[in-house]
Each structure stands twice: as C-alpha cells, then as structure tokens.
Amino acid sequence: RATRRPYKLDVRLPSVEQLAIGKAYCGACERRGVRGSVAIPLTKDFRGDIRAGSPRLPRAAAADSTKRARKYGVRVFKMPLQIRRSCLVFLRENLLTLLTIIGVVSGTLLGWGLRASGHEWTRREVMYFQYPGELFLRMLKCLIVPLLVSSIVSAIGSLDLSLSGKVGLRAIIYYMTTTVCAVMLGIALVTTIKPGKDPEAYSQPNATKVVTKDTLTSDTLLDLIRNVFPENIAQATLASYRTRLVYDENDSKAVKDHLETYKIEGDYQNGTNVLGLVCFSIILGITLGKMGDKSRPLQDFFHTLSEAMMIITGWVIWLSPLGVFFLVTAKIMEIDSFAELVGRLGLYFMTVLLGLFLHGFGTLSVLFILATKKLPCRYIAKMGQVMATAFGTASSSATMPITIGCCDDMGLDPRITRFVIPIGATINMDGTALYEAVAAIFIAQLRKVEMSFGKIVAVSVTATAASIGAAGIPQAGLVTMVMVLDTVNLPAEDVSIILAVDWLLDRFRTTINVVCDALGAIIVTSLSQGDIEKSRAVQQNDRELAPAHELTELEKGDL
C-alpha cells in the first residue's frame, strides 16, 4: 500500500522496488485528477500493469511513473514475484532430475578427460571409479523382487476381477503393439540405409570376444515358457532355468558341430526369474481378490510392503546423481577404441539411434495421442529422472522403482501403475527388439547373405520373442542376439562385431524401454478411467445399501 496524497492506492507489489513504482503512479494519477483505490494484478511488464489499472492514465503518465521510480533510486525489475516463486518451486520439485542429468553430463566429460590425459588406465583403476556406482546399482536391484511382488499382488488384489482383467489385457496389447512397431521400424531403416553394404570396412570377429552358442532357438523359446512356471518360487528369486547342449565324446549319437545331436541338459543360471515372479504374483493377486474379506490381512501385508519399498526407493534415488556419475565415467574409461565407435561402426550406430529416436518420440507419441487425445510432451518432460537413471544404470528392472514413483507423482492411479509398470519392465523391451532386428540384418549385409521376405519375417518374430525373454539387466540382449542370428543361419561369433558399441546402445535402448513403460501406464489409466469410475460407483452403492454393522466393517477394512 502506497500513500502520497489524501487518497490511497492499493498495489499488490510487496517488494520495496515495486512499492516505489506505486508511489510514482500516485503522482501520475494526481496530475490527472484520479482518486480512489486501485488493485492491480501483475504480469512481467509492470508499466503495462499500471496502465491497465486505470484506462484514463495515458502513456505519458506511465512513462512519467518510471521517471519517478528512478527518482527514488530504484531499479525496475521485469520479472514479477509470481515468476520468481514459480522458478523456485520448479527447482525444488525437479532438483533431483537436474542433479542426475548433471551427473550424466559430468561423468561423460570426466571420462573423456581422463582418457585424454594420456594415462593408460588399468582394469583395477577403472573398477575403483565404478565402485560407488556399483553400490548404487546394487541398492536398486535389491528392491526389485520385494517391490515387484508386493506391487502386483496389492494392485490386482485391490481391483475388481473384471477390471484387473481389462487392465492386464490393455497393457499386454499395448506392449505387443509397440514391440511389433519397433521391430518393423528397425527393419525398414536397416534395409533402407544399409549400414553393412561395405564389408571391407569391418574387421573379422575378435576371438577373445566370441559368444559361444550352446543352445538352439527352439530351446530358448521353450525355456521362456518354462520360466513362466518356476518349480520353486524361492529359487525363482535367485536363478532362472536354461537349457544347455553338451557334446559327449562317448555318445555314439552325438555328431560334432551338430547341436541337434548333443545331449540335452538343464541348469540354473544366476539372475532373477522375473517372468516366473510376475506370473506367480498375478495368480496370487487374483486369488486374494476372489477370496474377498478373508484375504484382507494378506492384502494389507503386501500393500504395506509395497509402500515401504517405495519409501526406501525415495531414499535411494537421492544417490542417483553420484551413482550415475561414476557409472558413466567408468564406462567411458573402458572404451577400447573411440575410432571404432564413430568410424567403422558409425553408420550402424547412427541407424540404431535413429530408430530408437523415431520410435520413442514418433511411434509412441502417435499411439499416445490416439489413445488419450493428449500430447505426450508434458508427461515426457516429467520423466527426466527416469530417463537419466535408465541411461546411467542400463537396467530397466533397476529403474522400475523410480518409474513407479514418477507415475505416482503424475497423479496416476497407483493400482494401475503398480500392475502395469512391473509387467512392462519384464516383457516390454522395444529398444532391445529394434536393436536385435537391426543388428541381425546388419551382420547379414556384412556377410552378403541375401535377406528374403521370409527371412525378414522370421527375424521379426524371433526378435520380438527374444526381447520378451531378455532379462531387464545390462547387455542381456547379447545373449538373445545369438538366437536371432541363428534364424538367418549366421554364426554366433559374429556378435563380436558389434560389441564395441553395444554398451552405449544398451543405455539408449533401456531409456526408450522405460519411457514406453511409463507412457503405457498413462495410456492404460486413461483407457480404464471409465471402468474405474464404474467400480467406485458400485462400491459406493454397496456402502449405501449395506446394514449398519456391515458398513462399519467396510470402513474398518478401508482403514
């Protein structure tokens, strides 16, 4: 409030500088004979606001008000208080995201700086740099199993059975659609650009990096189904089943280099059987939902466990800037040859990157607009923390807790996100599917293998199945890549051709995977909104029609 004459002027400008402008405005009004009280809402242009406050105030009076403000020795600022407060709120809400992005950029710069120093870094020195990031990655992976099981069980158990079936069907249709689109896009790009048209520019596979093949494509597909139904649920948290073909010299039926004649054995390899855990959690959640009030104690247990895991995740992710910083630095220090990265494999590298970019910001955006009638830009802008963590860790499973937290911050129904996100982190590998399709045809071009329409279709189907079977761990795509190469009769040793750039492409395709998971949760929530409202209406009617003692029990159950 500024007073200069017997009349008063109310101006909603709390700062001293803006108060001086109000005093100057009083003088201008005095000359025009304006009296009374004026309230002015502010924008960026204070002088425009003052002119808008009184239609009888001419431009000359507004200009004179600025002179009077300078008379008081006041500097006029153009940024209003509302915008300054908005900036502070933005920084406070997105501080972790900005710090994580700074960690990625700083780690990249430090890694290249250490490489340019001329010192030859040993593996042990690189391990020391990577150690803090490794601890951060282990913390995230420690949360995967309890969060995955508790989230799916609590989400399905709290949903109506018909609603949970619709949500699951929509999620699977969305993920399968995006995976097929990714494979088709990758095949279209690699057959058009033809990055392997100059075989002389590529060296022969390095014998020290050969990936041996000890299984058939059919065995891999059968193992995928076997792992959906684990023998022991406790063992599924530690290992997954894998068929292995062993050559026995004493076996008269075995023929060297003919895997079909080898002895079939099975063993368990380290790594969580995520498919088995997801299947078990879905069945358990459906069972609890069918049991009704009898399952309330167990539902409360899983719900509380899910919330506890999310709280721990909130603590752990504050270490993501440092963890990502050291992980990226160590990875860049491990690069064997930068010339090989941007030189001989440059065209292949750019083909995969172009495919990932077009799929992430083209195909997914179109599907998002068609499903929700909204633009995805606003939602993608809120995924900075998720994308930065996915790029640094190269693991969609390790990023899953952060993805769930990001969806919760967007205001999505937690029952939907805790059901859709774990399934997406398991079966949705769009980036991996695109990468494997491009890599298989790229190697076929190098080997001058003619790709007929039938072979291209076979690559599409195999890449889609392989992406589902790929675990959400770093560089798991290399294992399933052997299966895709077998489809076009290429040797497993050719995988070593693309190893030089796989570590970096792995980070980009993981980023696309988690973005697709988050957008899928938004799409499924939007499509299921009507069903959710109907379910709530039914529950409300049950409350109104229920007797007093039953209503008391319902309220206790909600608490």
Tab-separated table of C-alpha atoms in Angstrom, residues 10-452:
chain	number	residue	atom	x	y	z
A	10	ASP	CA	-3.502	-0.364	-3.189
A	11	VAL	CA	-0.938	-2.161	-5.340
A	12	ARG	CA	-0.244	-5.904	-4.956
A	13	LEU	CA	3.510	-5.472	-5.187
A	14	PRO	CA	5.186	-6.495	-1.922
A	15	SER	CA	8.793	-5.568	-2.767
A	16	VAL	CA	10.335	-2.169	-1.977
A	17	GLU	CA	11.215	-1.526	-5.616
A	18	GLN	CA	7.661	-2.148	-6.759
A	19	LEU	CA	6.341	-0.001	-3.913
A	20	ALA	CA	8.336	2.900	-5.330
A	21	ILE	CA	6.644	2.351	-8.686
A	22	GLY	CA	3.312	2.624	-6.903
A	23	LYS	CA	4.395	5.946	-5.413
A	24	ALA	CA	5.355	7.201	-8.838
A	25	TYR	CA	1.986	6.081	-10.143
A	26	CYS	CA	0.303	8.083	-7.384
A	27	GLY	CA	1.975	11.224	-8.677
A	28	ALA	CA	0.824	10.481	-12.201
A	29	CYS	CA	-2.723	9.939	-11.012
A	30	GLU	CA	-2.615	13.170	-9.024
A	31	ARG	CA	-1.953	15.229	-12.141
A	32	ARG	CA	-4.857	13.509	-13.917
A	33	GLY	CA	-7.220	14.048	-11.028
A	34	VAL	CA	-7.663	10.342	-10.396
A	35	ARG	CA	-8.738	9.469	-6.900
A	36	GLY	CA	-9.769	6.246	-5.282
A	37	SER	CA	-8.323	2.809	-4.619
A	38	VAL	CA	-6.912	0.617	-7.401
A	39	ALA	CA	-5.887	-3.096	-7.234
A	40	ILE	CA	-3.558	-4.225	-10.000
A	41	PRO	CA	-2.736	-7.899	-10.817
A	42	LEU	CA	0.792	-8.143	-12.137
A	43	THR	CA	2.474	-9.698	-15.135
A	44	LYS	CA	6.016	-9.378	-16.499
A	45	ASP	CA	5.512	-5.730	-17.558
A	46	PHE	CA	4.861	-3.553	-14.513
A	47	ARG	CA	4.310	-0.407	-16.534
A	48	GLY	CA	1.734	-2.203	-18.670
A	49	ASP	CA	0.009	-3.343	-15.478
A	50	ILE	CA	-0.096	0.224	-14.200
A	51	ARG	CA	-1.564	1.461	-17.487
A	52	ALA	CA	-4.150	-1.337	-17.386
A	53	GLY	CA	-5.115	-0.357	-13.820
A	54	SER	CA	-6.659	2.924	-14.983
A	55	PRO	CA	-7.961	3.454	-18.501
A	56	ARG	CA	-7.720	7.235	-18.002
A	57	LEU	CA	-3.962	7.055	-17.422
A	58	PRO	CA	-2.179	7.964	-20.708
A	59	ARG	CA	1.158	6.587	-21.884
A	60	ALA	CA	2.860	9.826	-20.898
A	61	ALA	CA	1.760	9.346	-17.311
A	62	ALA	CA	3.067	5.757	-17.337
A	63	ALA	CA	6.399	6.941	-18.700
A	64	ASP	CA	6.490	9.641	-16.056
A	65	SER	CA	5.872	6.960	-13.414
A	66	THR	CA	9.090	5.244	-14.477
A	67	LYS	CA	10.979	8.521	-14.128
A	68	ARG	CA	9.551	8.987	-10.664
A	69	ALA	CA	10.645	5.422	-9.787
A	70	ARG	CA	14.181	6.284	-10.848
A	71	LYS	CA	13.936	9.410	-8.717
A	72	TYR	CA	13.791	7.155	-5.691
A	73	GLY	CA	16.954	5.381	-6.863
A	74	VAL	CA	15.044	2.206	-7.564
A	75	ARG	CA	15.956	-0.297	-10.295
A	76	VAL	CA	12.881	-1.616	-12.098
A	77	PHE	CA	12.845	-5.397	-12.450
A	78	LYS	CA	10.832	-7.055	-15.212
A	79	MET	CA	10.479	-10.465	-13.522
A	80	PRO	CA	7.462	-10.436	-11.214
A	81	LEU	CA	7.338	-12.136	-7.869
A	82	GLN	CA	4.998	-14.849	-9.144
A	83	ILE	CA	7.508	-15.970	-11.767
A	84	ARG	CA	10.360	-15.937	-9.289
A	85	ARG	CA	8.349	-18.094	-6.931
A	86	SER	CA	7.457	-20.410	-9.817
A	87	CYS	CA	11.148	-20.802	-10.633
A	88	LEU	CA	11.924	-21.689	-7.036
A	89	VAL	CA	9.090	-24.229	-6.985
A	90	PHE	CA	10.320	-25.715	-10.268
A	91	LEU	CA	13.869	-26.038	-8.948
A	92	ARG	CA	12.655	-27.585	-5.712
A	93	GLU	CA	10.432	-30.121	-7.479
A	94	ASN	CA	12.973	-31.027	-10.180
A	95	LEU	CA	16.195	-30.732	-8.191
A	96	LEU	CA	16.900	-34.469	-8.256
A	97	THR	CA	16.264	-34.679	-12.001
A	98	LEU	CA	18.583	-31.760	-12.715
A	99	LEU	CA	21.276	-33.230	-10.474
A	100	THR	CA	21.012	-36.616	-12.214
A	101	ILE	CA	21.310	-35.032	-15.660
A	102	ILE	CA	24.294	-33.032	-14.417
A	103	GLY	CA	25.769	-36.315	-13.166
A	104	VAL	CA	25.425	-37.908	-16.618
A	105	VAL	CA	26.992	-34.917	-18.395
A	106	SER	CA	29.752	-34.516	-15.795
A	107	GLY	CA	30.552	-38.236	-15.904
A	108	THR	CA	30.826	-38.093	-19.693
A	109	LEU	CA	33.137	-35.082	-19.603
A	110	LEU	CA	35.287	-36.553	-16.831
A	111	GLY	CA	35.536	-39.881	-18.644
A	112	TRP	CA	36.752	-38.286	-21.856
A	113	GLY	CA	39.061	-36.010	-19.866
A	114	LEU	CA	40.689	-38.967	-18.120
A	115	ARG	CA	41.088	-40.766	-21.447
A	116	ALA	CA	42.672	-37.678	-22.987
A	117	SER	CA	45.147	-37.367	-20.115
A	118	GLY	CA	47.432	-39.907	-21.807
A	119	HIS	CA	47.475	-42.271	-18.832
A	120	GLU	CA	46.643	-45.904	-19.602
A	121	TRP	CA	44.030	-46.835	-17.034
A	122	THR	CA	44.157	-50.383	-15.739
A	123	ARG	CA	41.086	-52.501	-15.057
A	124	ARG	CA	41.584	-52.133	-11.318
A	125	GLU	CA	41.702	-48.352	-11.543
A	126	VAL	CA	38.513	-48.375	-13.612
A	127	MET	CA	36.945	-50.641	-11.011
A	128	TYR	CA	37.759	-48.103	-8.304
A	129	PHE	CA	35.989	-45.396	-10.302
A	130	GLN	CA	32.990	-47.644	-10.856
A	131	TYR	CA	32.719	-48.810	-7.241
A	132	PRO	CA	30.368	-46.046	-5.915
A	133	GLY	CA	28.109	-46.522	-8.934
A	134	GLU	CA	28.142	-50.272	-8.426
A	135	LEU	CA	26.919	-49.808	-4.850
A	136	PHE	CA	24.065	-47.617	-6.078
A	137	LEU	CA	23.120	-50.213	-8.693
A	138	ARG	CA	23.139	-52.993	-6.096
A	139	MET	CA	20.808	-50.948	-3.874
A	140	LEU	CA	18.307	-50.554	-6.689
A	141	LYS	CA	18.469	-54.216	-7.669
A	142	CYS	CA	17.897	-55.187	-4.044
A	143	LEU	CA	14.475	-53.528	-4.232
A	144	ILE	CA	13.351	-55.281	-7.419
A	145	VAL	CA	11.981	-58.565	-6.035
A	146	PRO	CA	10.054	-57.256	-2.984
A	147	LEU	CA	8.716	-54.261	-4.910
A	148	LEU	CA	7.706	-56.303	-7.957
A	149	VAL	CA	5.840	-58.992	-5.999
A	150	SER	CA	4.179	-56.675	-3.496
A	151	SER	CA	3.150	-54.113	-6.142
A	152	ILE	CA	1.471	-56.633	-8.445
A	153	VAL	CA	-0.253	-58.561	-5.635
A	154	SER	CA	-1.568	-55.442	-3.893
A	155	ALA	CA	-2.670	-53.822	-7.162
A	156	ILE	CA	-4.583	-56.834	-8.508
A	157	GLY	CA	-5.965	-57.739	-5.098
A	158	SER	CA	-7.459	-54.266	-4.656
A	159	LEU	CA	-9.017	-54.199	-8.140
A	160	ASP	CA	-12.223	-55.842	-9.210
A	161	LEU	CA	-11.518	-59.102	-11.040
A	162	SER	CA	-13.180	-57.945	-14.251
A	163	LEU	CA	-11.353	-54.615	-14.041
A	164	SER	CA	-7.969	-56.227	-13.426
A	165	GLY	CA	-8.543	-58.480	-16.440
A	166	LYS	CA	-9.309	-55.479	-18.650
A	167	VAL	CA	-6.271	-53.586	-17.353
A	168	GLY	CA	-3.977	-56.541	-17.947
A	169	LEU	CA	-5.346	-57.144	-21.436
A	170	ARG	CA	-4.924	-53.492	-22.397
A	171	ALA	CA	-1.374	-53.446	-21.069
A	172	ILE	CA	-0.369	-56.591	-22.972
A	173	ILE	CA	-1.972	-55.336	-26.203
A	174	TYR	CA	-0.142	-52.021	-25.846
A	175	TYR	CA	3.223	-53.626	-25.162
A	176	MET	CA	2.896	-56.115	-28.005
A	177	THR	CA	1.840	-53.341	-30.391
A	178	THR	CA	4.806	-51.150	-29.524
A	179	THR	CA	7.234	-54.080	-29.780
A	180	VAL	CA	5.983	-55.056	-33.237
A	181	CYS	CA	6.126	-51.424	-34.372
A	182	ALA	CA	9.708	-51.147	-33.085
A	183	VAL	CA	10.808	-54.261	-34.973
A	184	MET	CA	9.142	-53.118	-38.194
A	185	LEU	CA	10.708	-49.675	-37.896
A	186	GLY	CA	14.163	-51.149	-37.309
A	187	ILE	CA	13.895	-53.480	-40.299
A	188	ALA	CA	12.689	-50.625	-42.520
A	189	LEU	CA	15.634	-48.424	-41.512
A	190	VAL	CA	18.361	-51.060	-41.828
A	191	THR	CA	17.115	-52.240	-45.241
A	192	THR	CA	16.936	-48.637	-46.456
A	193	ILE	CA	20.183	-47.234	-45.050
A	194	LYS	CA	22.155	-50.498	-45.471
A	195	PRO	CA	24.940	-49.802	-42.948
A	196	GLY	CA	26.658	-53.114	-43.824
A	197	LYS	CA	26.977	-52.523	-47.553
A	198	ASP	CA	30.792	-52.133	-47.279
A	199	PRO	CA	32.088	-55.374	-45.700
A	200	GLU	CA	35.752	-54.428	-46.210
A	201	ALA	CA	35.402	-51.622	-43.669
A	202	TYR	CA	34.772	-54.071	-40.850
A	203	SER	CA	37.294	-56.331	-39.222
A	204	GLN	CA	36.809	-60.009	-38.560
A	205	PRO	CA	35.423	-61.026	-35.186
A	206	ASN	CA	37.848	-60.885	-32.305
A	207	ALA	CA	38.477	-64.365	-30.983
A	208	THR	CA	38.693	-63.074	-27.405
A	209	LYS	CA	35.123	-61.761	-27.557
A	210	VAL	CA	33.375	-64.702	-29.177
A	211	VAL	CA	29.963	-65.606	-27.811
A	212	THR	CA	29.672	-69.368	-27.992
A	213	LYS	CA	26.405	-70.997	-28.924
A	214	ASP	CA	25.307	-73.966	-26.840
A	215	THR	CA	21.553	-73.945	-27.420
A	216	LEU	CA	19.023	-73.869	-30.236
A	217	THR	CA	16.409	-71.229	-30.945
A	218	SER	CA	13.642	-73.673	-30.112
A	219	ASP	CA	15.289	-74.390	-26.753
A	220	THR	CA	15.373	-70.687	-25.932
A	221	LEU	CA	11.685	-70.290	-26.721
A	222	LEU	CA	10.805	-73.347	-24.654
A	223	ASP	CA	12.902	-72.014	-21.756
A	224	LEU	CA	10.910	-68.803	-21.956
A	225	ILE	CA	7.716	-70.746	-21.256
A	226	ARG	CA	9.417	-72.938	-18.633
A	227	ASN	CA	10.465	-69.876	-16.662
A	228	VAL	CA	6.876	-68.627	-16.589
A	229	PHE	CA	6.095	-71.635	-14.365
A	230	PRO	CA	9.016	-71.989	-11.917
A	231	GLU	CA	9.472	-75.178	-9.918
A	232	ASN	CA	10.367	-73.315	-6.757
A	233	ILE	CA	9.227	-69.747	-6.162
A	234	ALA	CA	12.095	-69.125	-3.748
A	235	GLN	CA	14.598	-70.328	-6.341
A	236	ALA	CA	12.966	-68.034	-8.921
A	237	THR	CA	14.171	-65.049	-6.918
A	238	LEU	CA	17.776	-66.167	-7.434
A	239	ALA	CA	18.072	-68.069	-10.713
A	240	SER	CA	16.312	-68.910	-13.974
A	241	TYR	CA	16.247	-72.163	-15.906
A	242	ARG	CA	18.279	-72.578	-19.076
A	243	THR	CA	18.684	-75.496	-21.471
A	244	ARG	CA	22.274	-76.336	-22.336
A	245	LEU	CA	23.502	-78.683	-25.086
A	246	VAL	CA	26.605	-80.680	-24.173
A	247	TYR	CA	28.786	-82.674	-26.540
A	248	ASP	CA	29.719	-86.083	-25.172
A	249	GLU	CA	32.561	-87.844	-26.970
A	250	ASN	CA	31.434	-91.188	-25.598
A	251	ASP	CA	27.965	-90.749	-27.054
A	252	SER	CA	27.790	-92.515	-30.412
A	253	LYS	CA	24.741	-90.492	-31.458
A	254	ALA	CA	26.456	-87.131	-30.960
A	255	VAL	CA	27.966	-85.506	-34.063
A	256	LYS	CA	30.490	-82.703	-33.692
A	257	ASP	CA	29.150	-79.217	-34.578
A	258	HIS	CA	25.607	-80.568	-34.926
A	259	LEU	CA	23.783	-79.221	-31.894
A	260	GLU	CA	20.668	-81.245	-32.617
A	261	THR	CA	22.567	-84.413	-31.700
A	262	TYR	CA	24.077	-83.096	-28.469
A	263	LYS	CA	22.978	-84.247	-25.040
A	264	ILE	CA	20.246	-82.038	-23.571
A	265	GLU	CA	20.883	-80.793	-20.054
A	266	GLY	CA	19.344	-78.101	-17.933
A	267	ASP	CA	20.833	-75.884	-15.277
A	268	TYR	CA	20.062	-72.708	-13.406
A	269	GLN	CA	21.962	-69.529	-14.127
A	270	ASN	CA	22.298	-66.588	-11.772
A	271	GLY	CA	19.693	-63.915	-12.251
A	272	THR	CA	16.150	-63.394	-11.041
A	273	ASN	CA	13.442	-65.249	-12.942
A	274	VAL	CA	11.315	-62.148	-13.388
A	275	LEU	CA	8.770	-63.851	-15.643
A	276	GLY	CA	8.099	-66.520	-13.036
A	277	LEU	CA	7.694	-63.973	-10.253
A	278	VAL	CA	5.318	-61.861	-12.327
A	279	CYS	CA	3.174	-64.882	-13.199
A	280	PHE	CA	3.065	-66.056	-9.569
A	281	SER	CA	2.217	-62.550	-8.329
A	282	ILE	CA	-0.623	-62.191	-10.834
A	283	ILE	CA	-2.127	-65.547	-9.823
A	284	LEU	CA	-1.788	-64.707	-6.124
A	285	GLY	CA	-3.365	-61.281	-6.612
A	286	ILE	CA	-6.330	-62.772	-8.489
A	287	THR	CA	-6.767	-65.359	-5.730
A	288	LEU	CA	-6.755	-62.722	-2.991
A	289	GLY	CA	-9.282	-60.640	-4.908
A	290	LYS	CA	-11.563	-63.662	-5.254
A	291	MET	CA	-11.340	-64.517	-1.545
A	292	GLY	CA	-12.817	-61.175	-0.531
A	293	ASP	CA	-12.665	-60.156	3.129
A	294	LYS	CA	-10.835	-63.331	4.125
A	295	SER	CA	-7.732	-62.111	2.287
A	296	ARG	CA	-7.719	-58.697	3.978
A	297	PRO	CA	-4.746	-59.424	6.309
A	298	LEU	CA	-2.584	-60.701	3.466
A	299	GLN	CA	-3.600	-57.791	1.210
A	300	ASP	CA	-2.681	-55.335	3.957
A	301	PHE	CA	0.694	-57.035	4.277
A	302	PHE	CA	1.535	-56.698	0.583
A	303	HIS	CA	0.182	-53.150	0.446
A	304	THR	CA	2.306	-52.130	3.423
A	305	LEU	CA	5.344	-53.862	1.941
A	306	SER	CA	4.827	-52.013	-1.354
A	307	GLU	CA	4.591	-48.661	0.398
A	308	ALA	CA	7.688	-49.441	2.490
A	309	MET	CA	9.664	-50.310	-0.653
A	310	MET	CA	8.625	-47.029	-2.266
A	311	ILE	CA	9.797	-45.095	0.793
A	312	ILE	CA	13.170	-46.855	0.661
A	313	THR	CA	13.307	-46.117	-3.064
A	314	GLY	CA	12.772	-42.443	-2.277
A	315	TRP	CA	15.865	-42.565	-0.084
A	316	VAL	CA	17.989	-44.492	-2.546
A	317	ILE	CA	17.271	-42.332	-5.596
A	318	TRP	CA	18.898	-39.339	-3.936
A	319	LEU	CA	22.144	-41.208	-4.517
A	320	SER	CA	21.416	-41.445	-8.260
A	321	PRO	CA	23.409	-38.317	-9.278
A	322	LEU	CA	26.603	-39.721	-7.752
A	323	GLY	CA	25.878	-43.295	-8.808
A	324	VAL	CA	25.177	-42.365	-12.425
A	325	PHE	CA	28.200	-40.069	-12.464
A	326	PHE	CA	30.637	-42.847	-11.530
A	327	LEU	CA	28.954	-45.479	-13.733
A	328	VAL	CA	29.151	-43.300	-16.848
A	329	THR	CA	32.730	-42.229	-16.080
A	330	ALA	CA	33.909	-45.817	-15.692
A	331	LYS	CA	32.164	-46.961	-18.875
A	332	ILE	CA	33.791	-44.264	-20.974
A	333	MET	CA	37.176	-45.133	-19.496
A	334	GLU	CA	36.645	-48.739	-20.651
A	335	ILE	CA	36.214	-47.827	-24.338
A	336	ASP	CA	38.812	-49.724	-26.352
A	337	SER	CA	38.829	-47.509	-29.414
A	338	PHE	CA	36.870	-44.338	-29.996
A	339	ALA	CA	37.767	-44.505	-33.702
A	340	GLU	CA	35.988	-47.854	-33.931
A	341	LEU	CA	32.946	-46.377	-32.202
A	342	VAL	CA	32.446	-43.454	-34.602
A	343	GLY	CA	34.353	-44.795	-37.567
A	344	ARG	CA	33.698	-48.258	-38.876
A	345	LEU	CA	30.581	-48.816	-36.777
A	346	GLY	CA	29.378	-45.240	-37.048
A	347	LEU	CA	26.708	-45.848	-39.695
A	348	TYR	CA	25.329	-48.862	-37.823
A	349	PHE	CA	25.399	-46.888	-34.578
A	350	MET	CA	23.513	-43.975	-36.116
A	351	THR	CA	20.954	-46.328	-37.697
A	352	VAL	CA	20.063	-47.819	-34.322
A	353	LEU	CA	19.973	-44.382	-32.676
A	354	LEU	CA	17.717	-43.027	-35.421
A	355	GLY	CA	15.365	-45.973	-34.973
A	356	LEU	CA	15.230	-45.526	-31.203
A	357	PHE	CA	14.599	-41.790	-31.561
A	358	LEU	CA	11.827	-42.244	-34.134
A	359	HIS	CA	10.200	-44.964	-32.064
A	360	GLY	CA	10.447	-43.129	-28.750
A	361	PHE	CA	9.270	-39.733	-29.955
A	362	GLY	CA	7.350	-40.744	-33.069
A	363	THR	CA	5.605	-44.107	-32.824
A	364	LEU	CA	4.943	-43.916	-29.081
A	365	SER	CA	3.736	-40.318	-29.380
A	366	VAL	CA	1.263	-41.234	-32.121
A	367	LEU	CA	-0.100	-44.143	-30.083
A	368	PHE	CA	-0.326	-41.898	-27.024
A	369	ILE	CA	-2.276	-39.215	-28.904
A	370	LEU	CA	-4.655	-41.764	-30.416
A	371	ALA	CA	-5.340	-43.390	-27.038
A	372	THR	CA	-5.560	-40.341	-24.747
A	373	LYS	CA	-6.301	-37.428	-27.147
A	374	LYS	CA	-3.473	-35.545	-25.414
A	375	LEU	CA	0.070	-34.539	-26.311
A	376	PRO	CA	2.782	-36.598	-24.576
A	377	CYS	CA	5.258	-33.699	-24.277
A	378	ARG	CA	4.064	-32.661	-20.828
A	379	TYR	CA	4.399	-36.203	-19.496
A	380	ILE	CA	7.745	-36.945	-21.118
A	381	ALA	CA	9.117	-33.718	-19.625
A	382	LYS	CA	8.382	-35.155	-16.158
A	383	MET	CA	10.393	-38.324	-16.878
A	384	GLY	CA	13.827	-36.716	-16.753
A	385	GLN	CA	14.797	-38.571	-13.583
A	386	VAL	CA	13.623	-41.887	-15.020
A	387	MET	CA	15.475	-41.427	-18.322
A	388	ALA	CA	18.686	-40.255	-16.666
A	389	THR	CA	18.689	-43.215	-14.263
A	390	ALA	CA	17.925	-45.669	-17.070
A	391	PHE	CA	20.791	-44.268	-19.128
A	392	GLY	CA	23.210	-44.484	-16.225
A	393	THR	CA	22.273	-47.962	-14.988
A	394	ALA	CA	21.350	-49.572	-18.360
A	395	SER	CA	18.790	-51.676	-16.493
A	396	SER	CA	15.036	-51.321	-16.842
A	397	SER	CA	14.467	-53.542	-13.803
A	398	ALA	CA	16.711	-51.371	-11.625
A	399	THR	CA	14.861	-48.274	-12.878
A	400	MET	CA	11.429	-49.787	-12.137
A	401	PRO	CA	11.101	-48.332	-8.585
A	402	ILE	CA	11.888	-44.845	-9.913
A	403	THR	CA	9.421	-45.290	-12.785
A	404	ILE	CA	6.639	-46.205	-10.333
A	405	GLY	CA	7.471	-43.170	-8.203
A	406	CYS	CA	7.399	-40.918	-11.268
A	407	CYS	CA	3.948	-42.209	-12.265
A	408	ASP	CA	2.697	-41.643	-8.716
A	409	ASP	CA	3.925	-38.046	-8.888
A	410	MET	CA	1.893	-37.578	-12.082
A	411	GLY	CA	-1.250	-38.443	-10.161
A	412	LEU	CA	-1.935	-41.794	-11.828
A	413	ASP	CA	-3.963	-44.462	-10.067
A	414	PRO	CA	-1.401	-46.424	-8.008
A	415	ARG	CA	-3.320	-49.650	-8.567
A	416	ILE	CA	-2.775	-49.283	-12.307
A	417	THR	CA	0.866	-48.220	-12.150
A	418	ARG	CA	1.870	-50.980	-9.728
A	419	PHE	CA	0.287	-53.515	-12.045
A	420	VAL	CA	1.379	-52.186	-15.437
A	421	ILE	CA	4.940	-50.993	-14.715
A	422	PRO	CA	6.327	-54.326	-13.374
A	423	ILE	CA	4.804	-56.187	-16.324
A	424	GLY	CA	6.278	-53.637	-18.716
A	425	ALA	CA	9.715	-53.882	-17.142
A	426	THR	CA	9.554	-57.635	-17.751
A	427	ILE	CA	8.038	-58.160	-21.194
A	428	ASN	CA	8.298	-54.745	-22.838
A	429	MET	CA	11.711	-54.369	-24.499
A	430	ASP	CA	11.006	-52.190	-27.534
A	431	GLY	CA	14.538	-50.860	-27.745
A	432	THR	CA	16.002	-54.357	-27.491
A	433	ALA	CA	13.680	-55.704	-30.192
A	434	LEU	CA	14.587	-52.868	-32.574
A	435	TYR	CA	18.285	-53.248	-31.831
A	436	GLU	CA	18.315	-57.015	-32.409
A	437	ALA	CA	16.441	-56.730	-35.705
A	438	VAL	CA	18.825	-54.051	-36.971
A	439	ALA	CA	21.907	-55.923	-35.754
A	440	ALA	CA	20.881	-59.238	-37.344
A	441	ILE	CA	20.229	-57.720	-40.771
A	442	PHE	CA	23.356	-55.555	-40.471
A	443	ILE	CA	25.526	-58.634	-39.901
A	444	ALA	CA	23.734	-60.408	-42.746
A	445	GLN	CA	24.637	-57.496	-45.030
A	446	LEU	CA	28.266	-57.778	-43.950
A	447	ARG	CA	28.278	-61.496	-44.751
A	448	LYS	CA	26.450	-60.834	-48.048
A	449	VAL	CA	23.594	-63.093	-47.036
A	450	GLU	CA	20.512	-62.492	-49.158
A	451	MET	CA	17.560	-61.478	-46.985
A	452	SER	CA	14.346	-62.759	-48.499
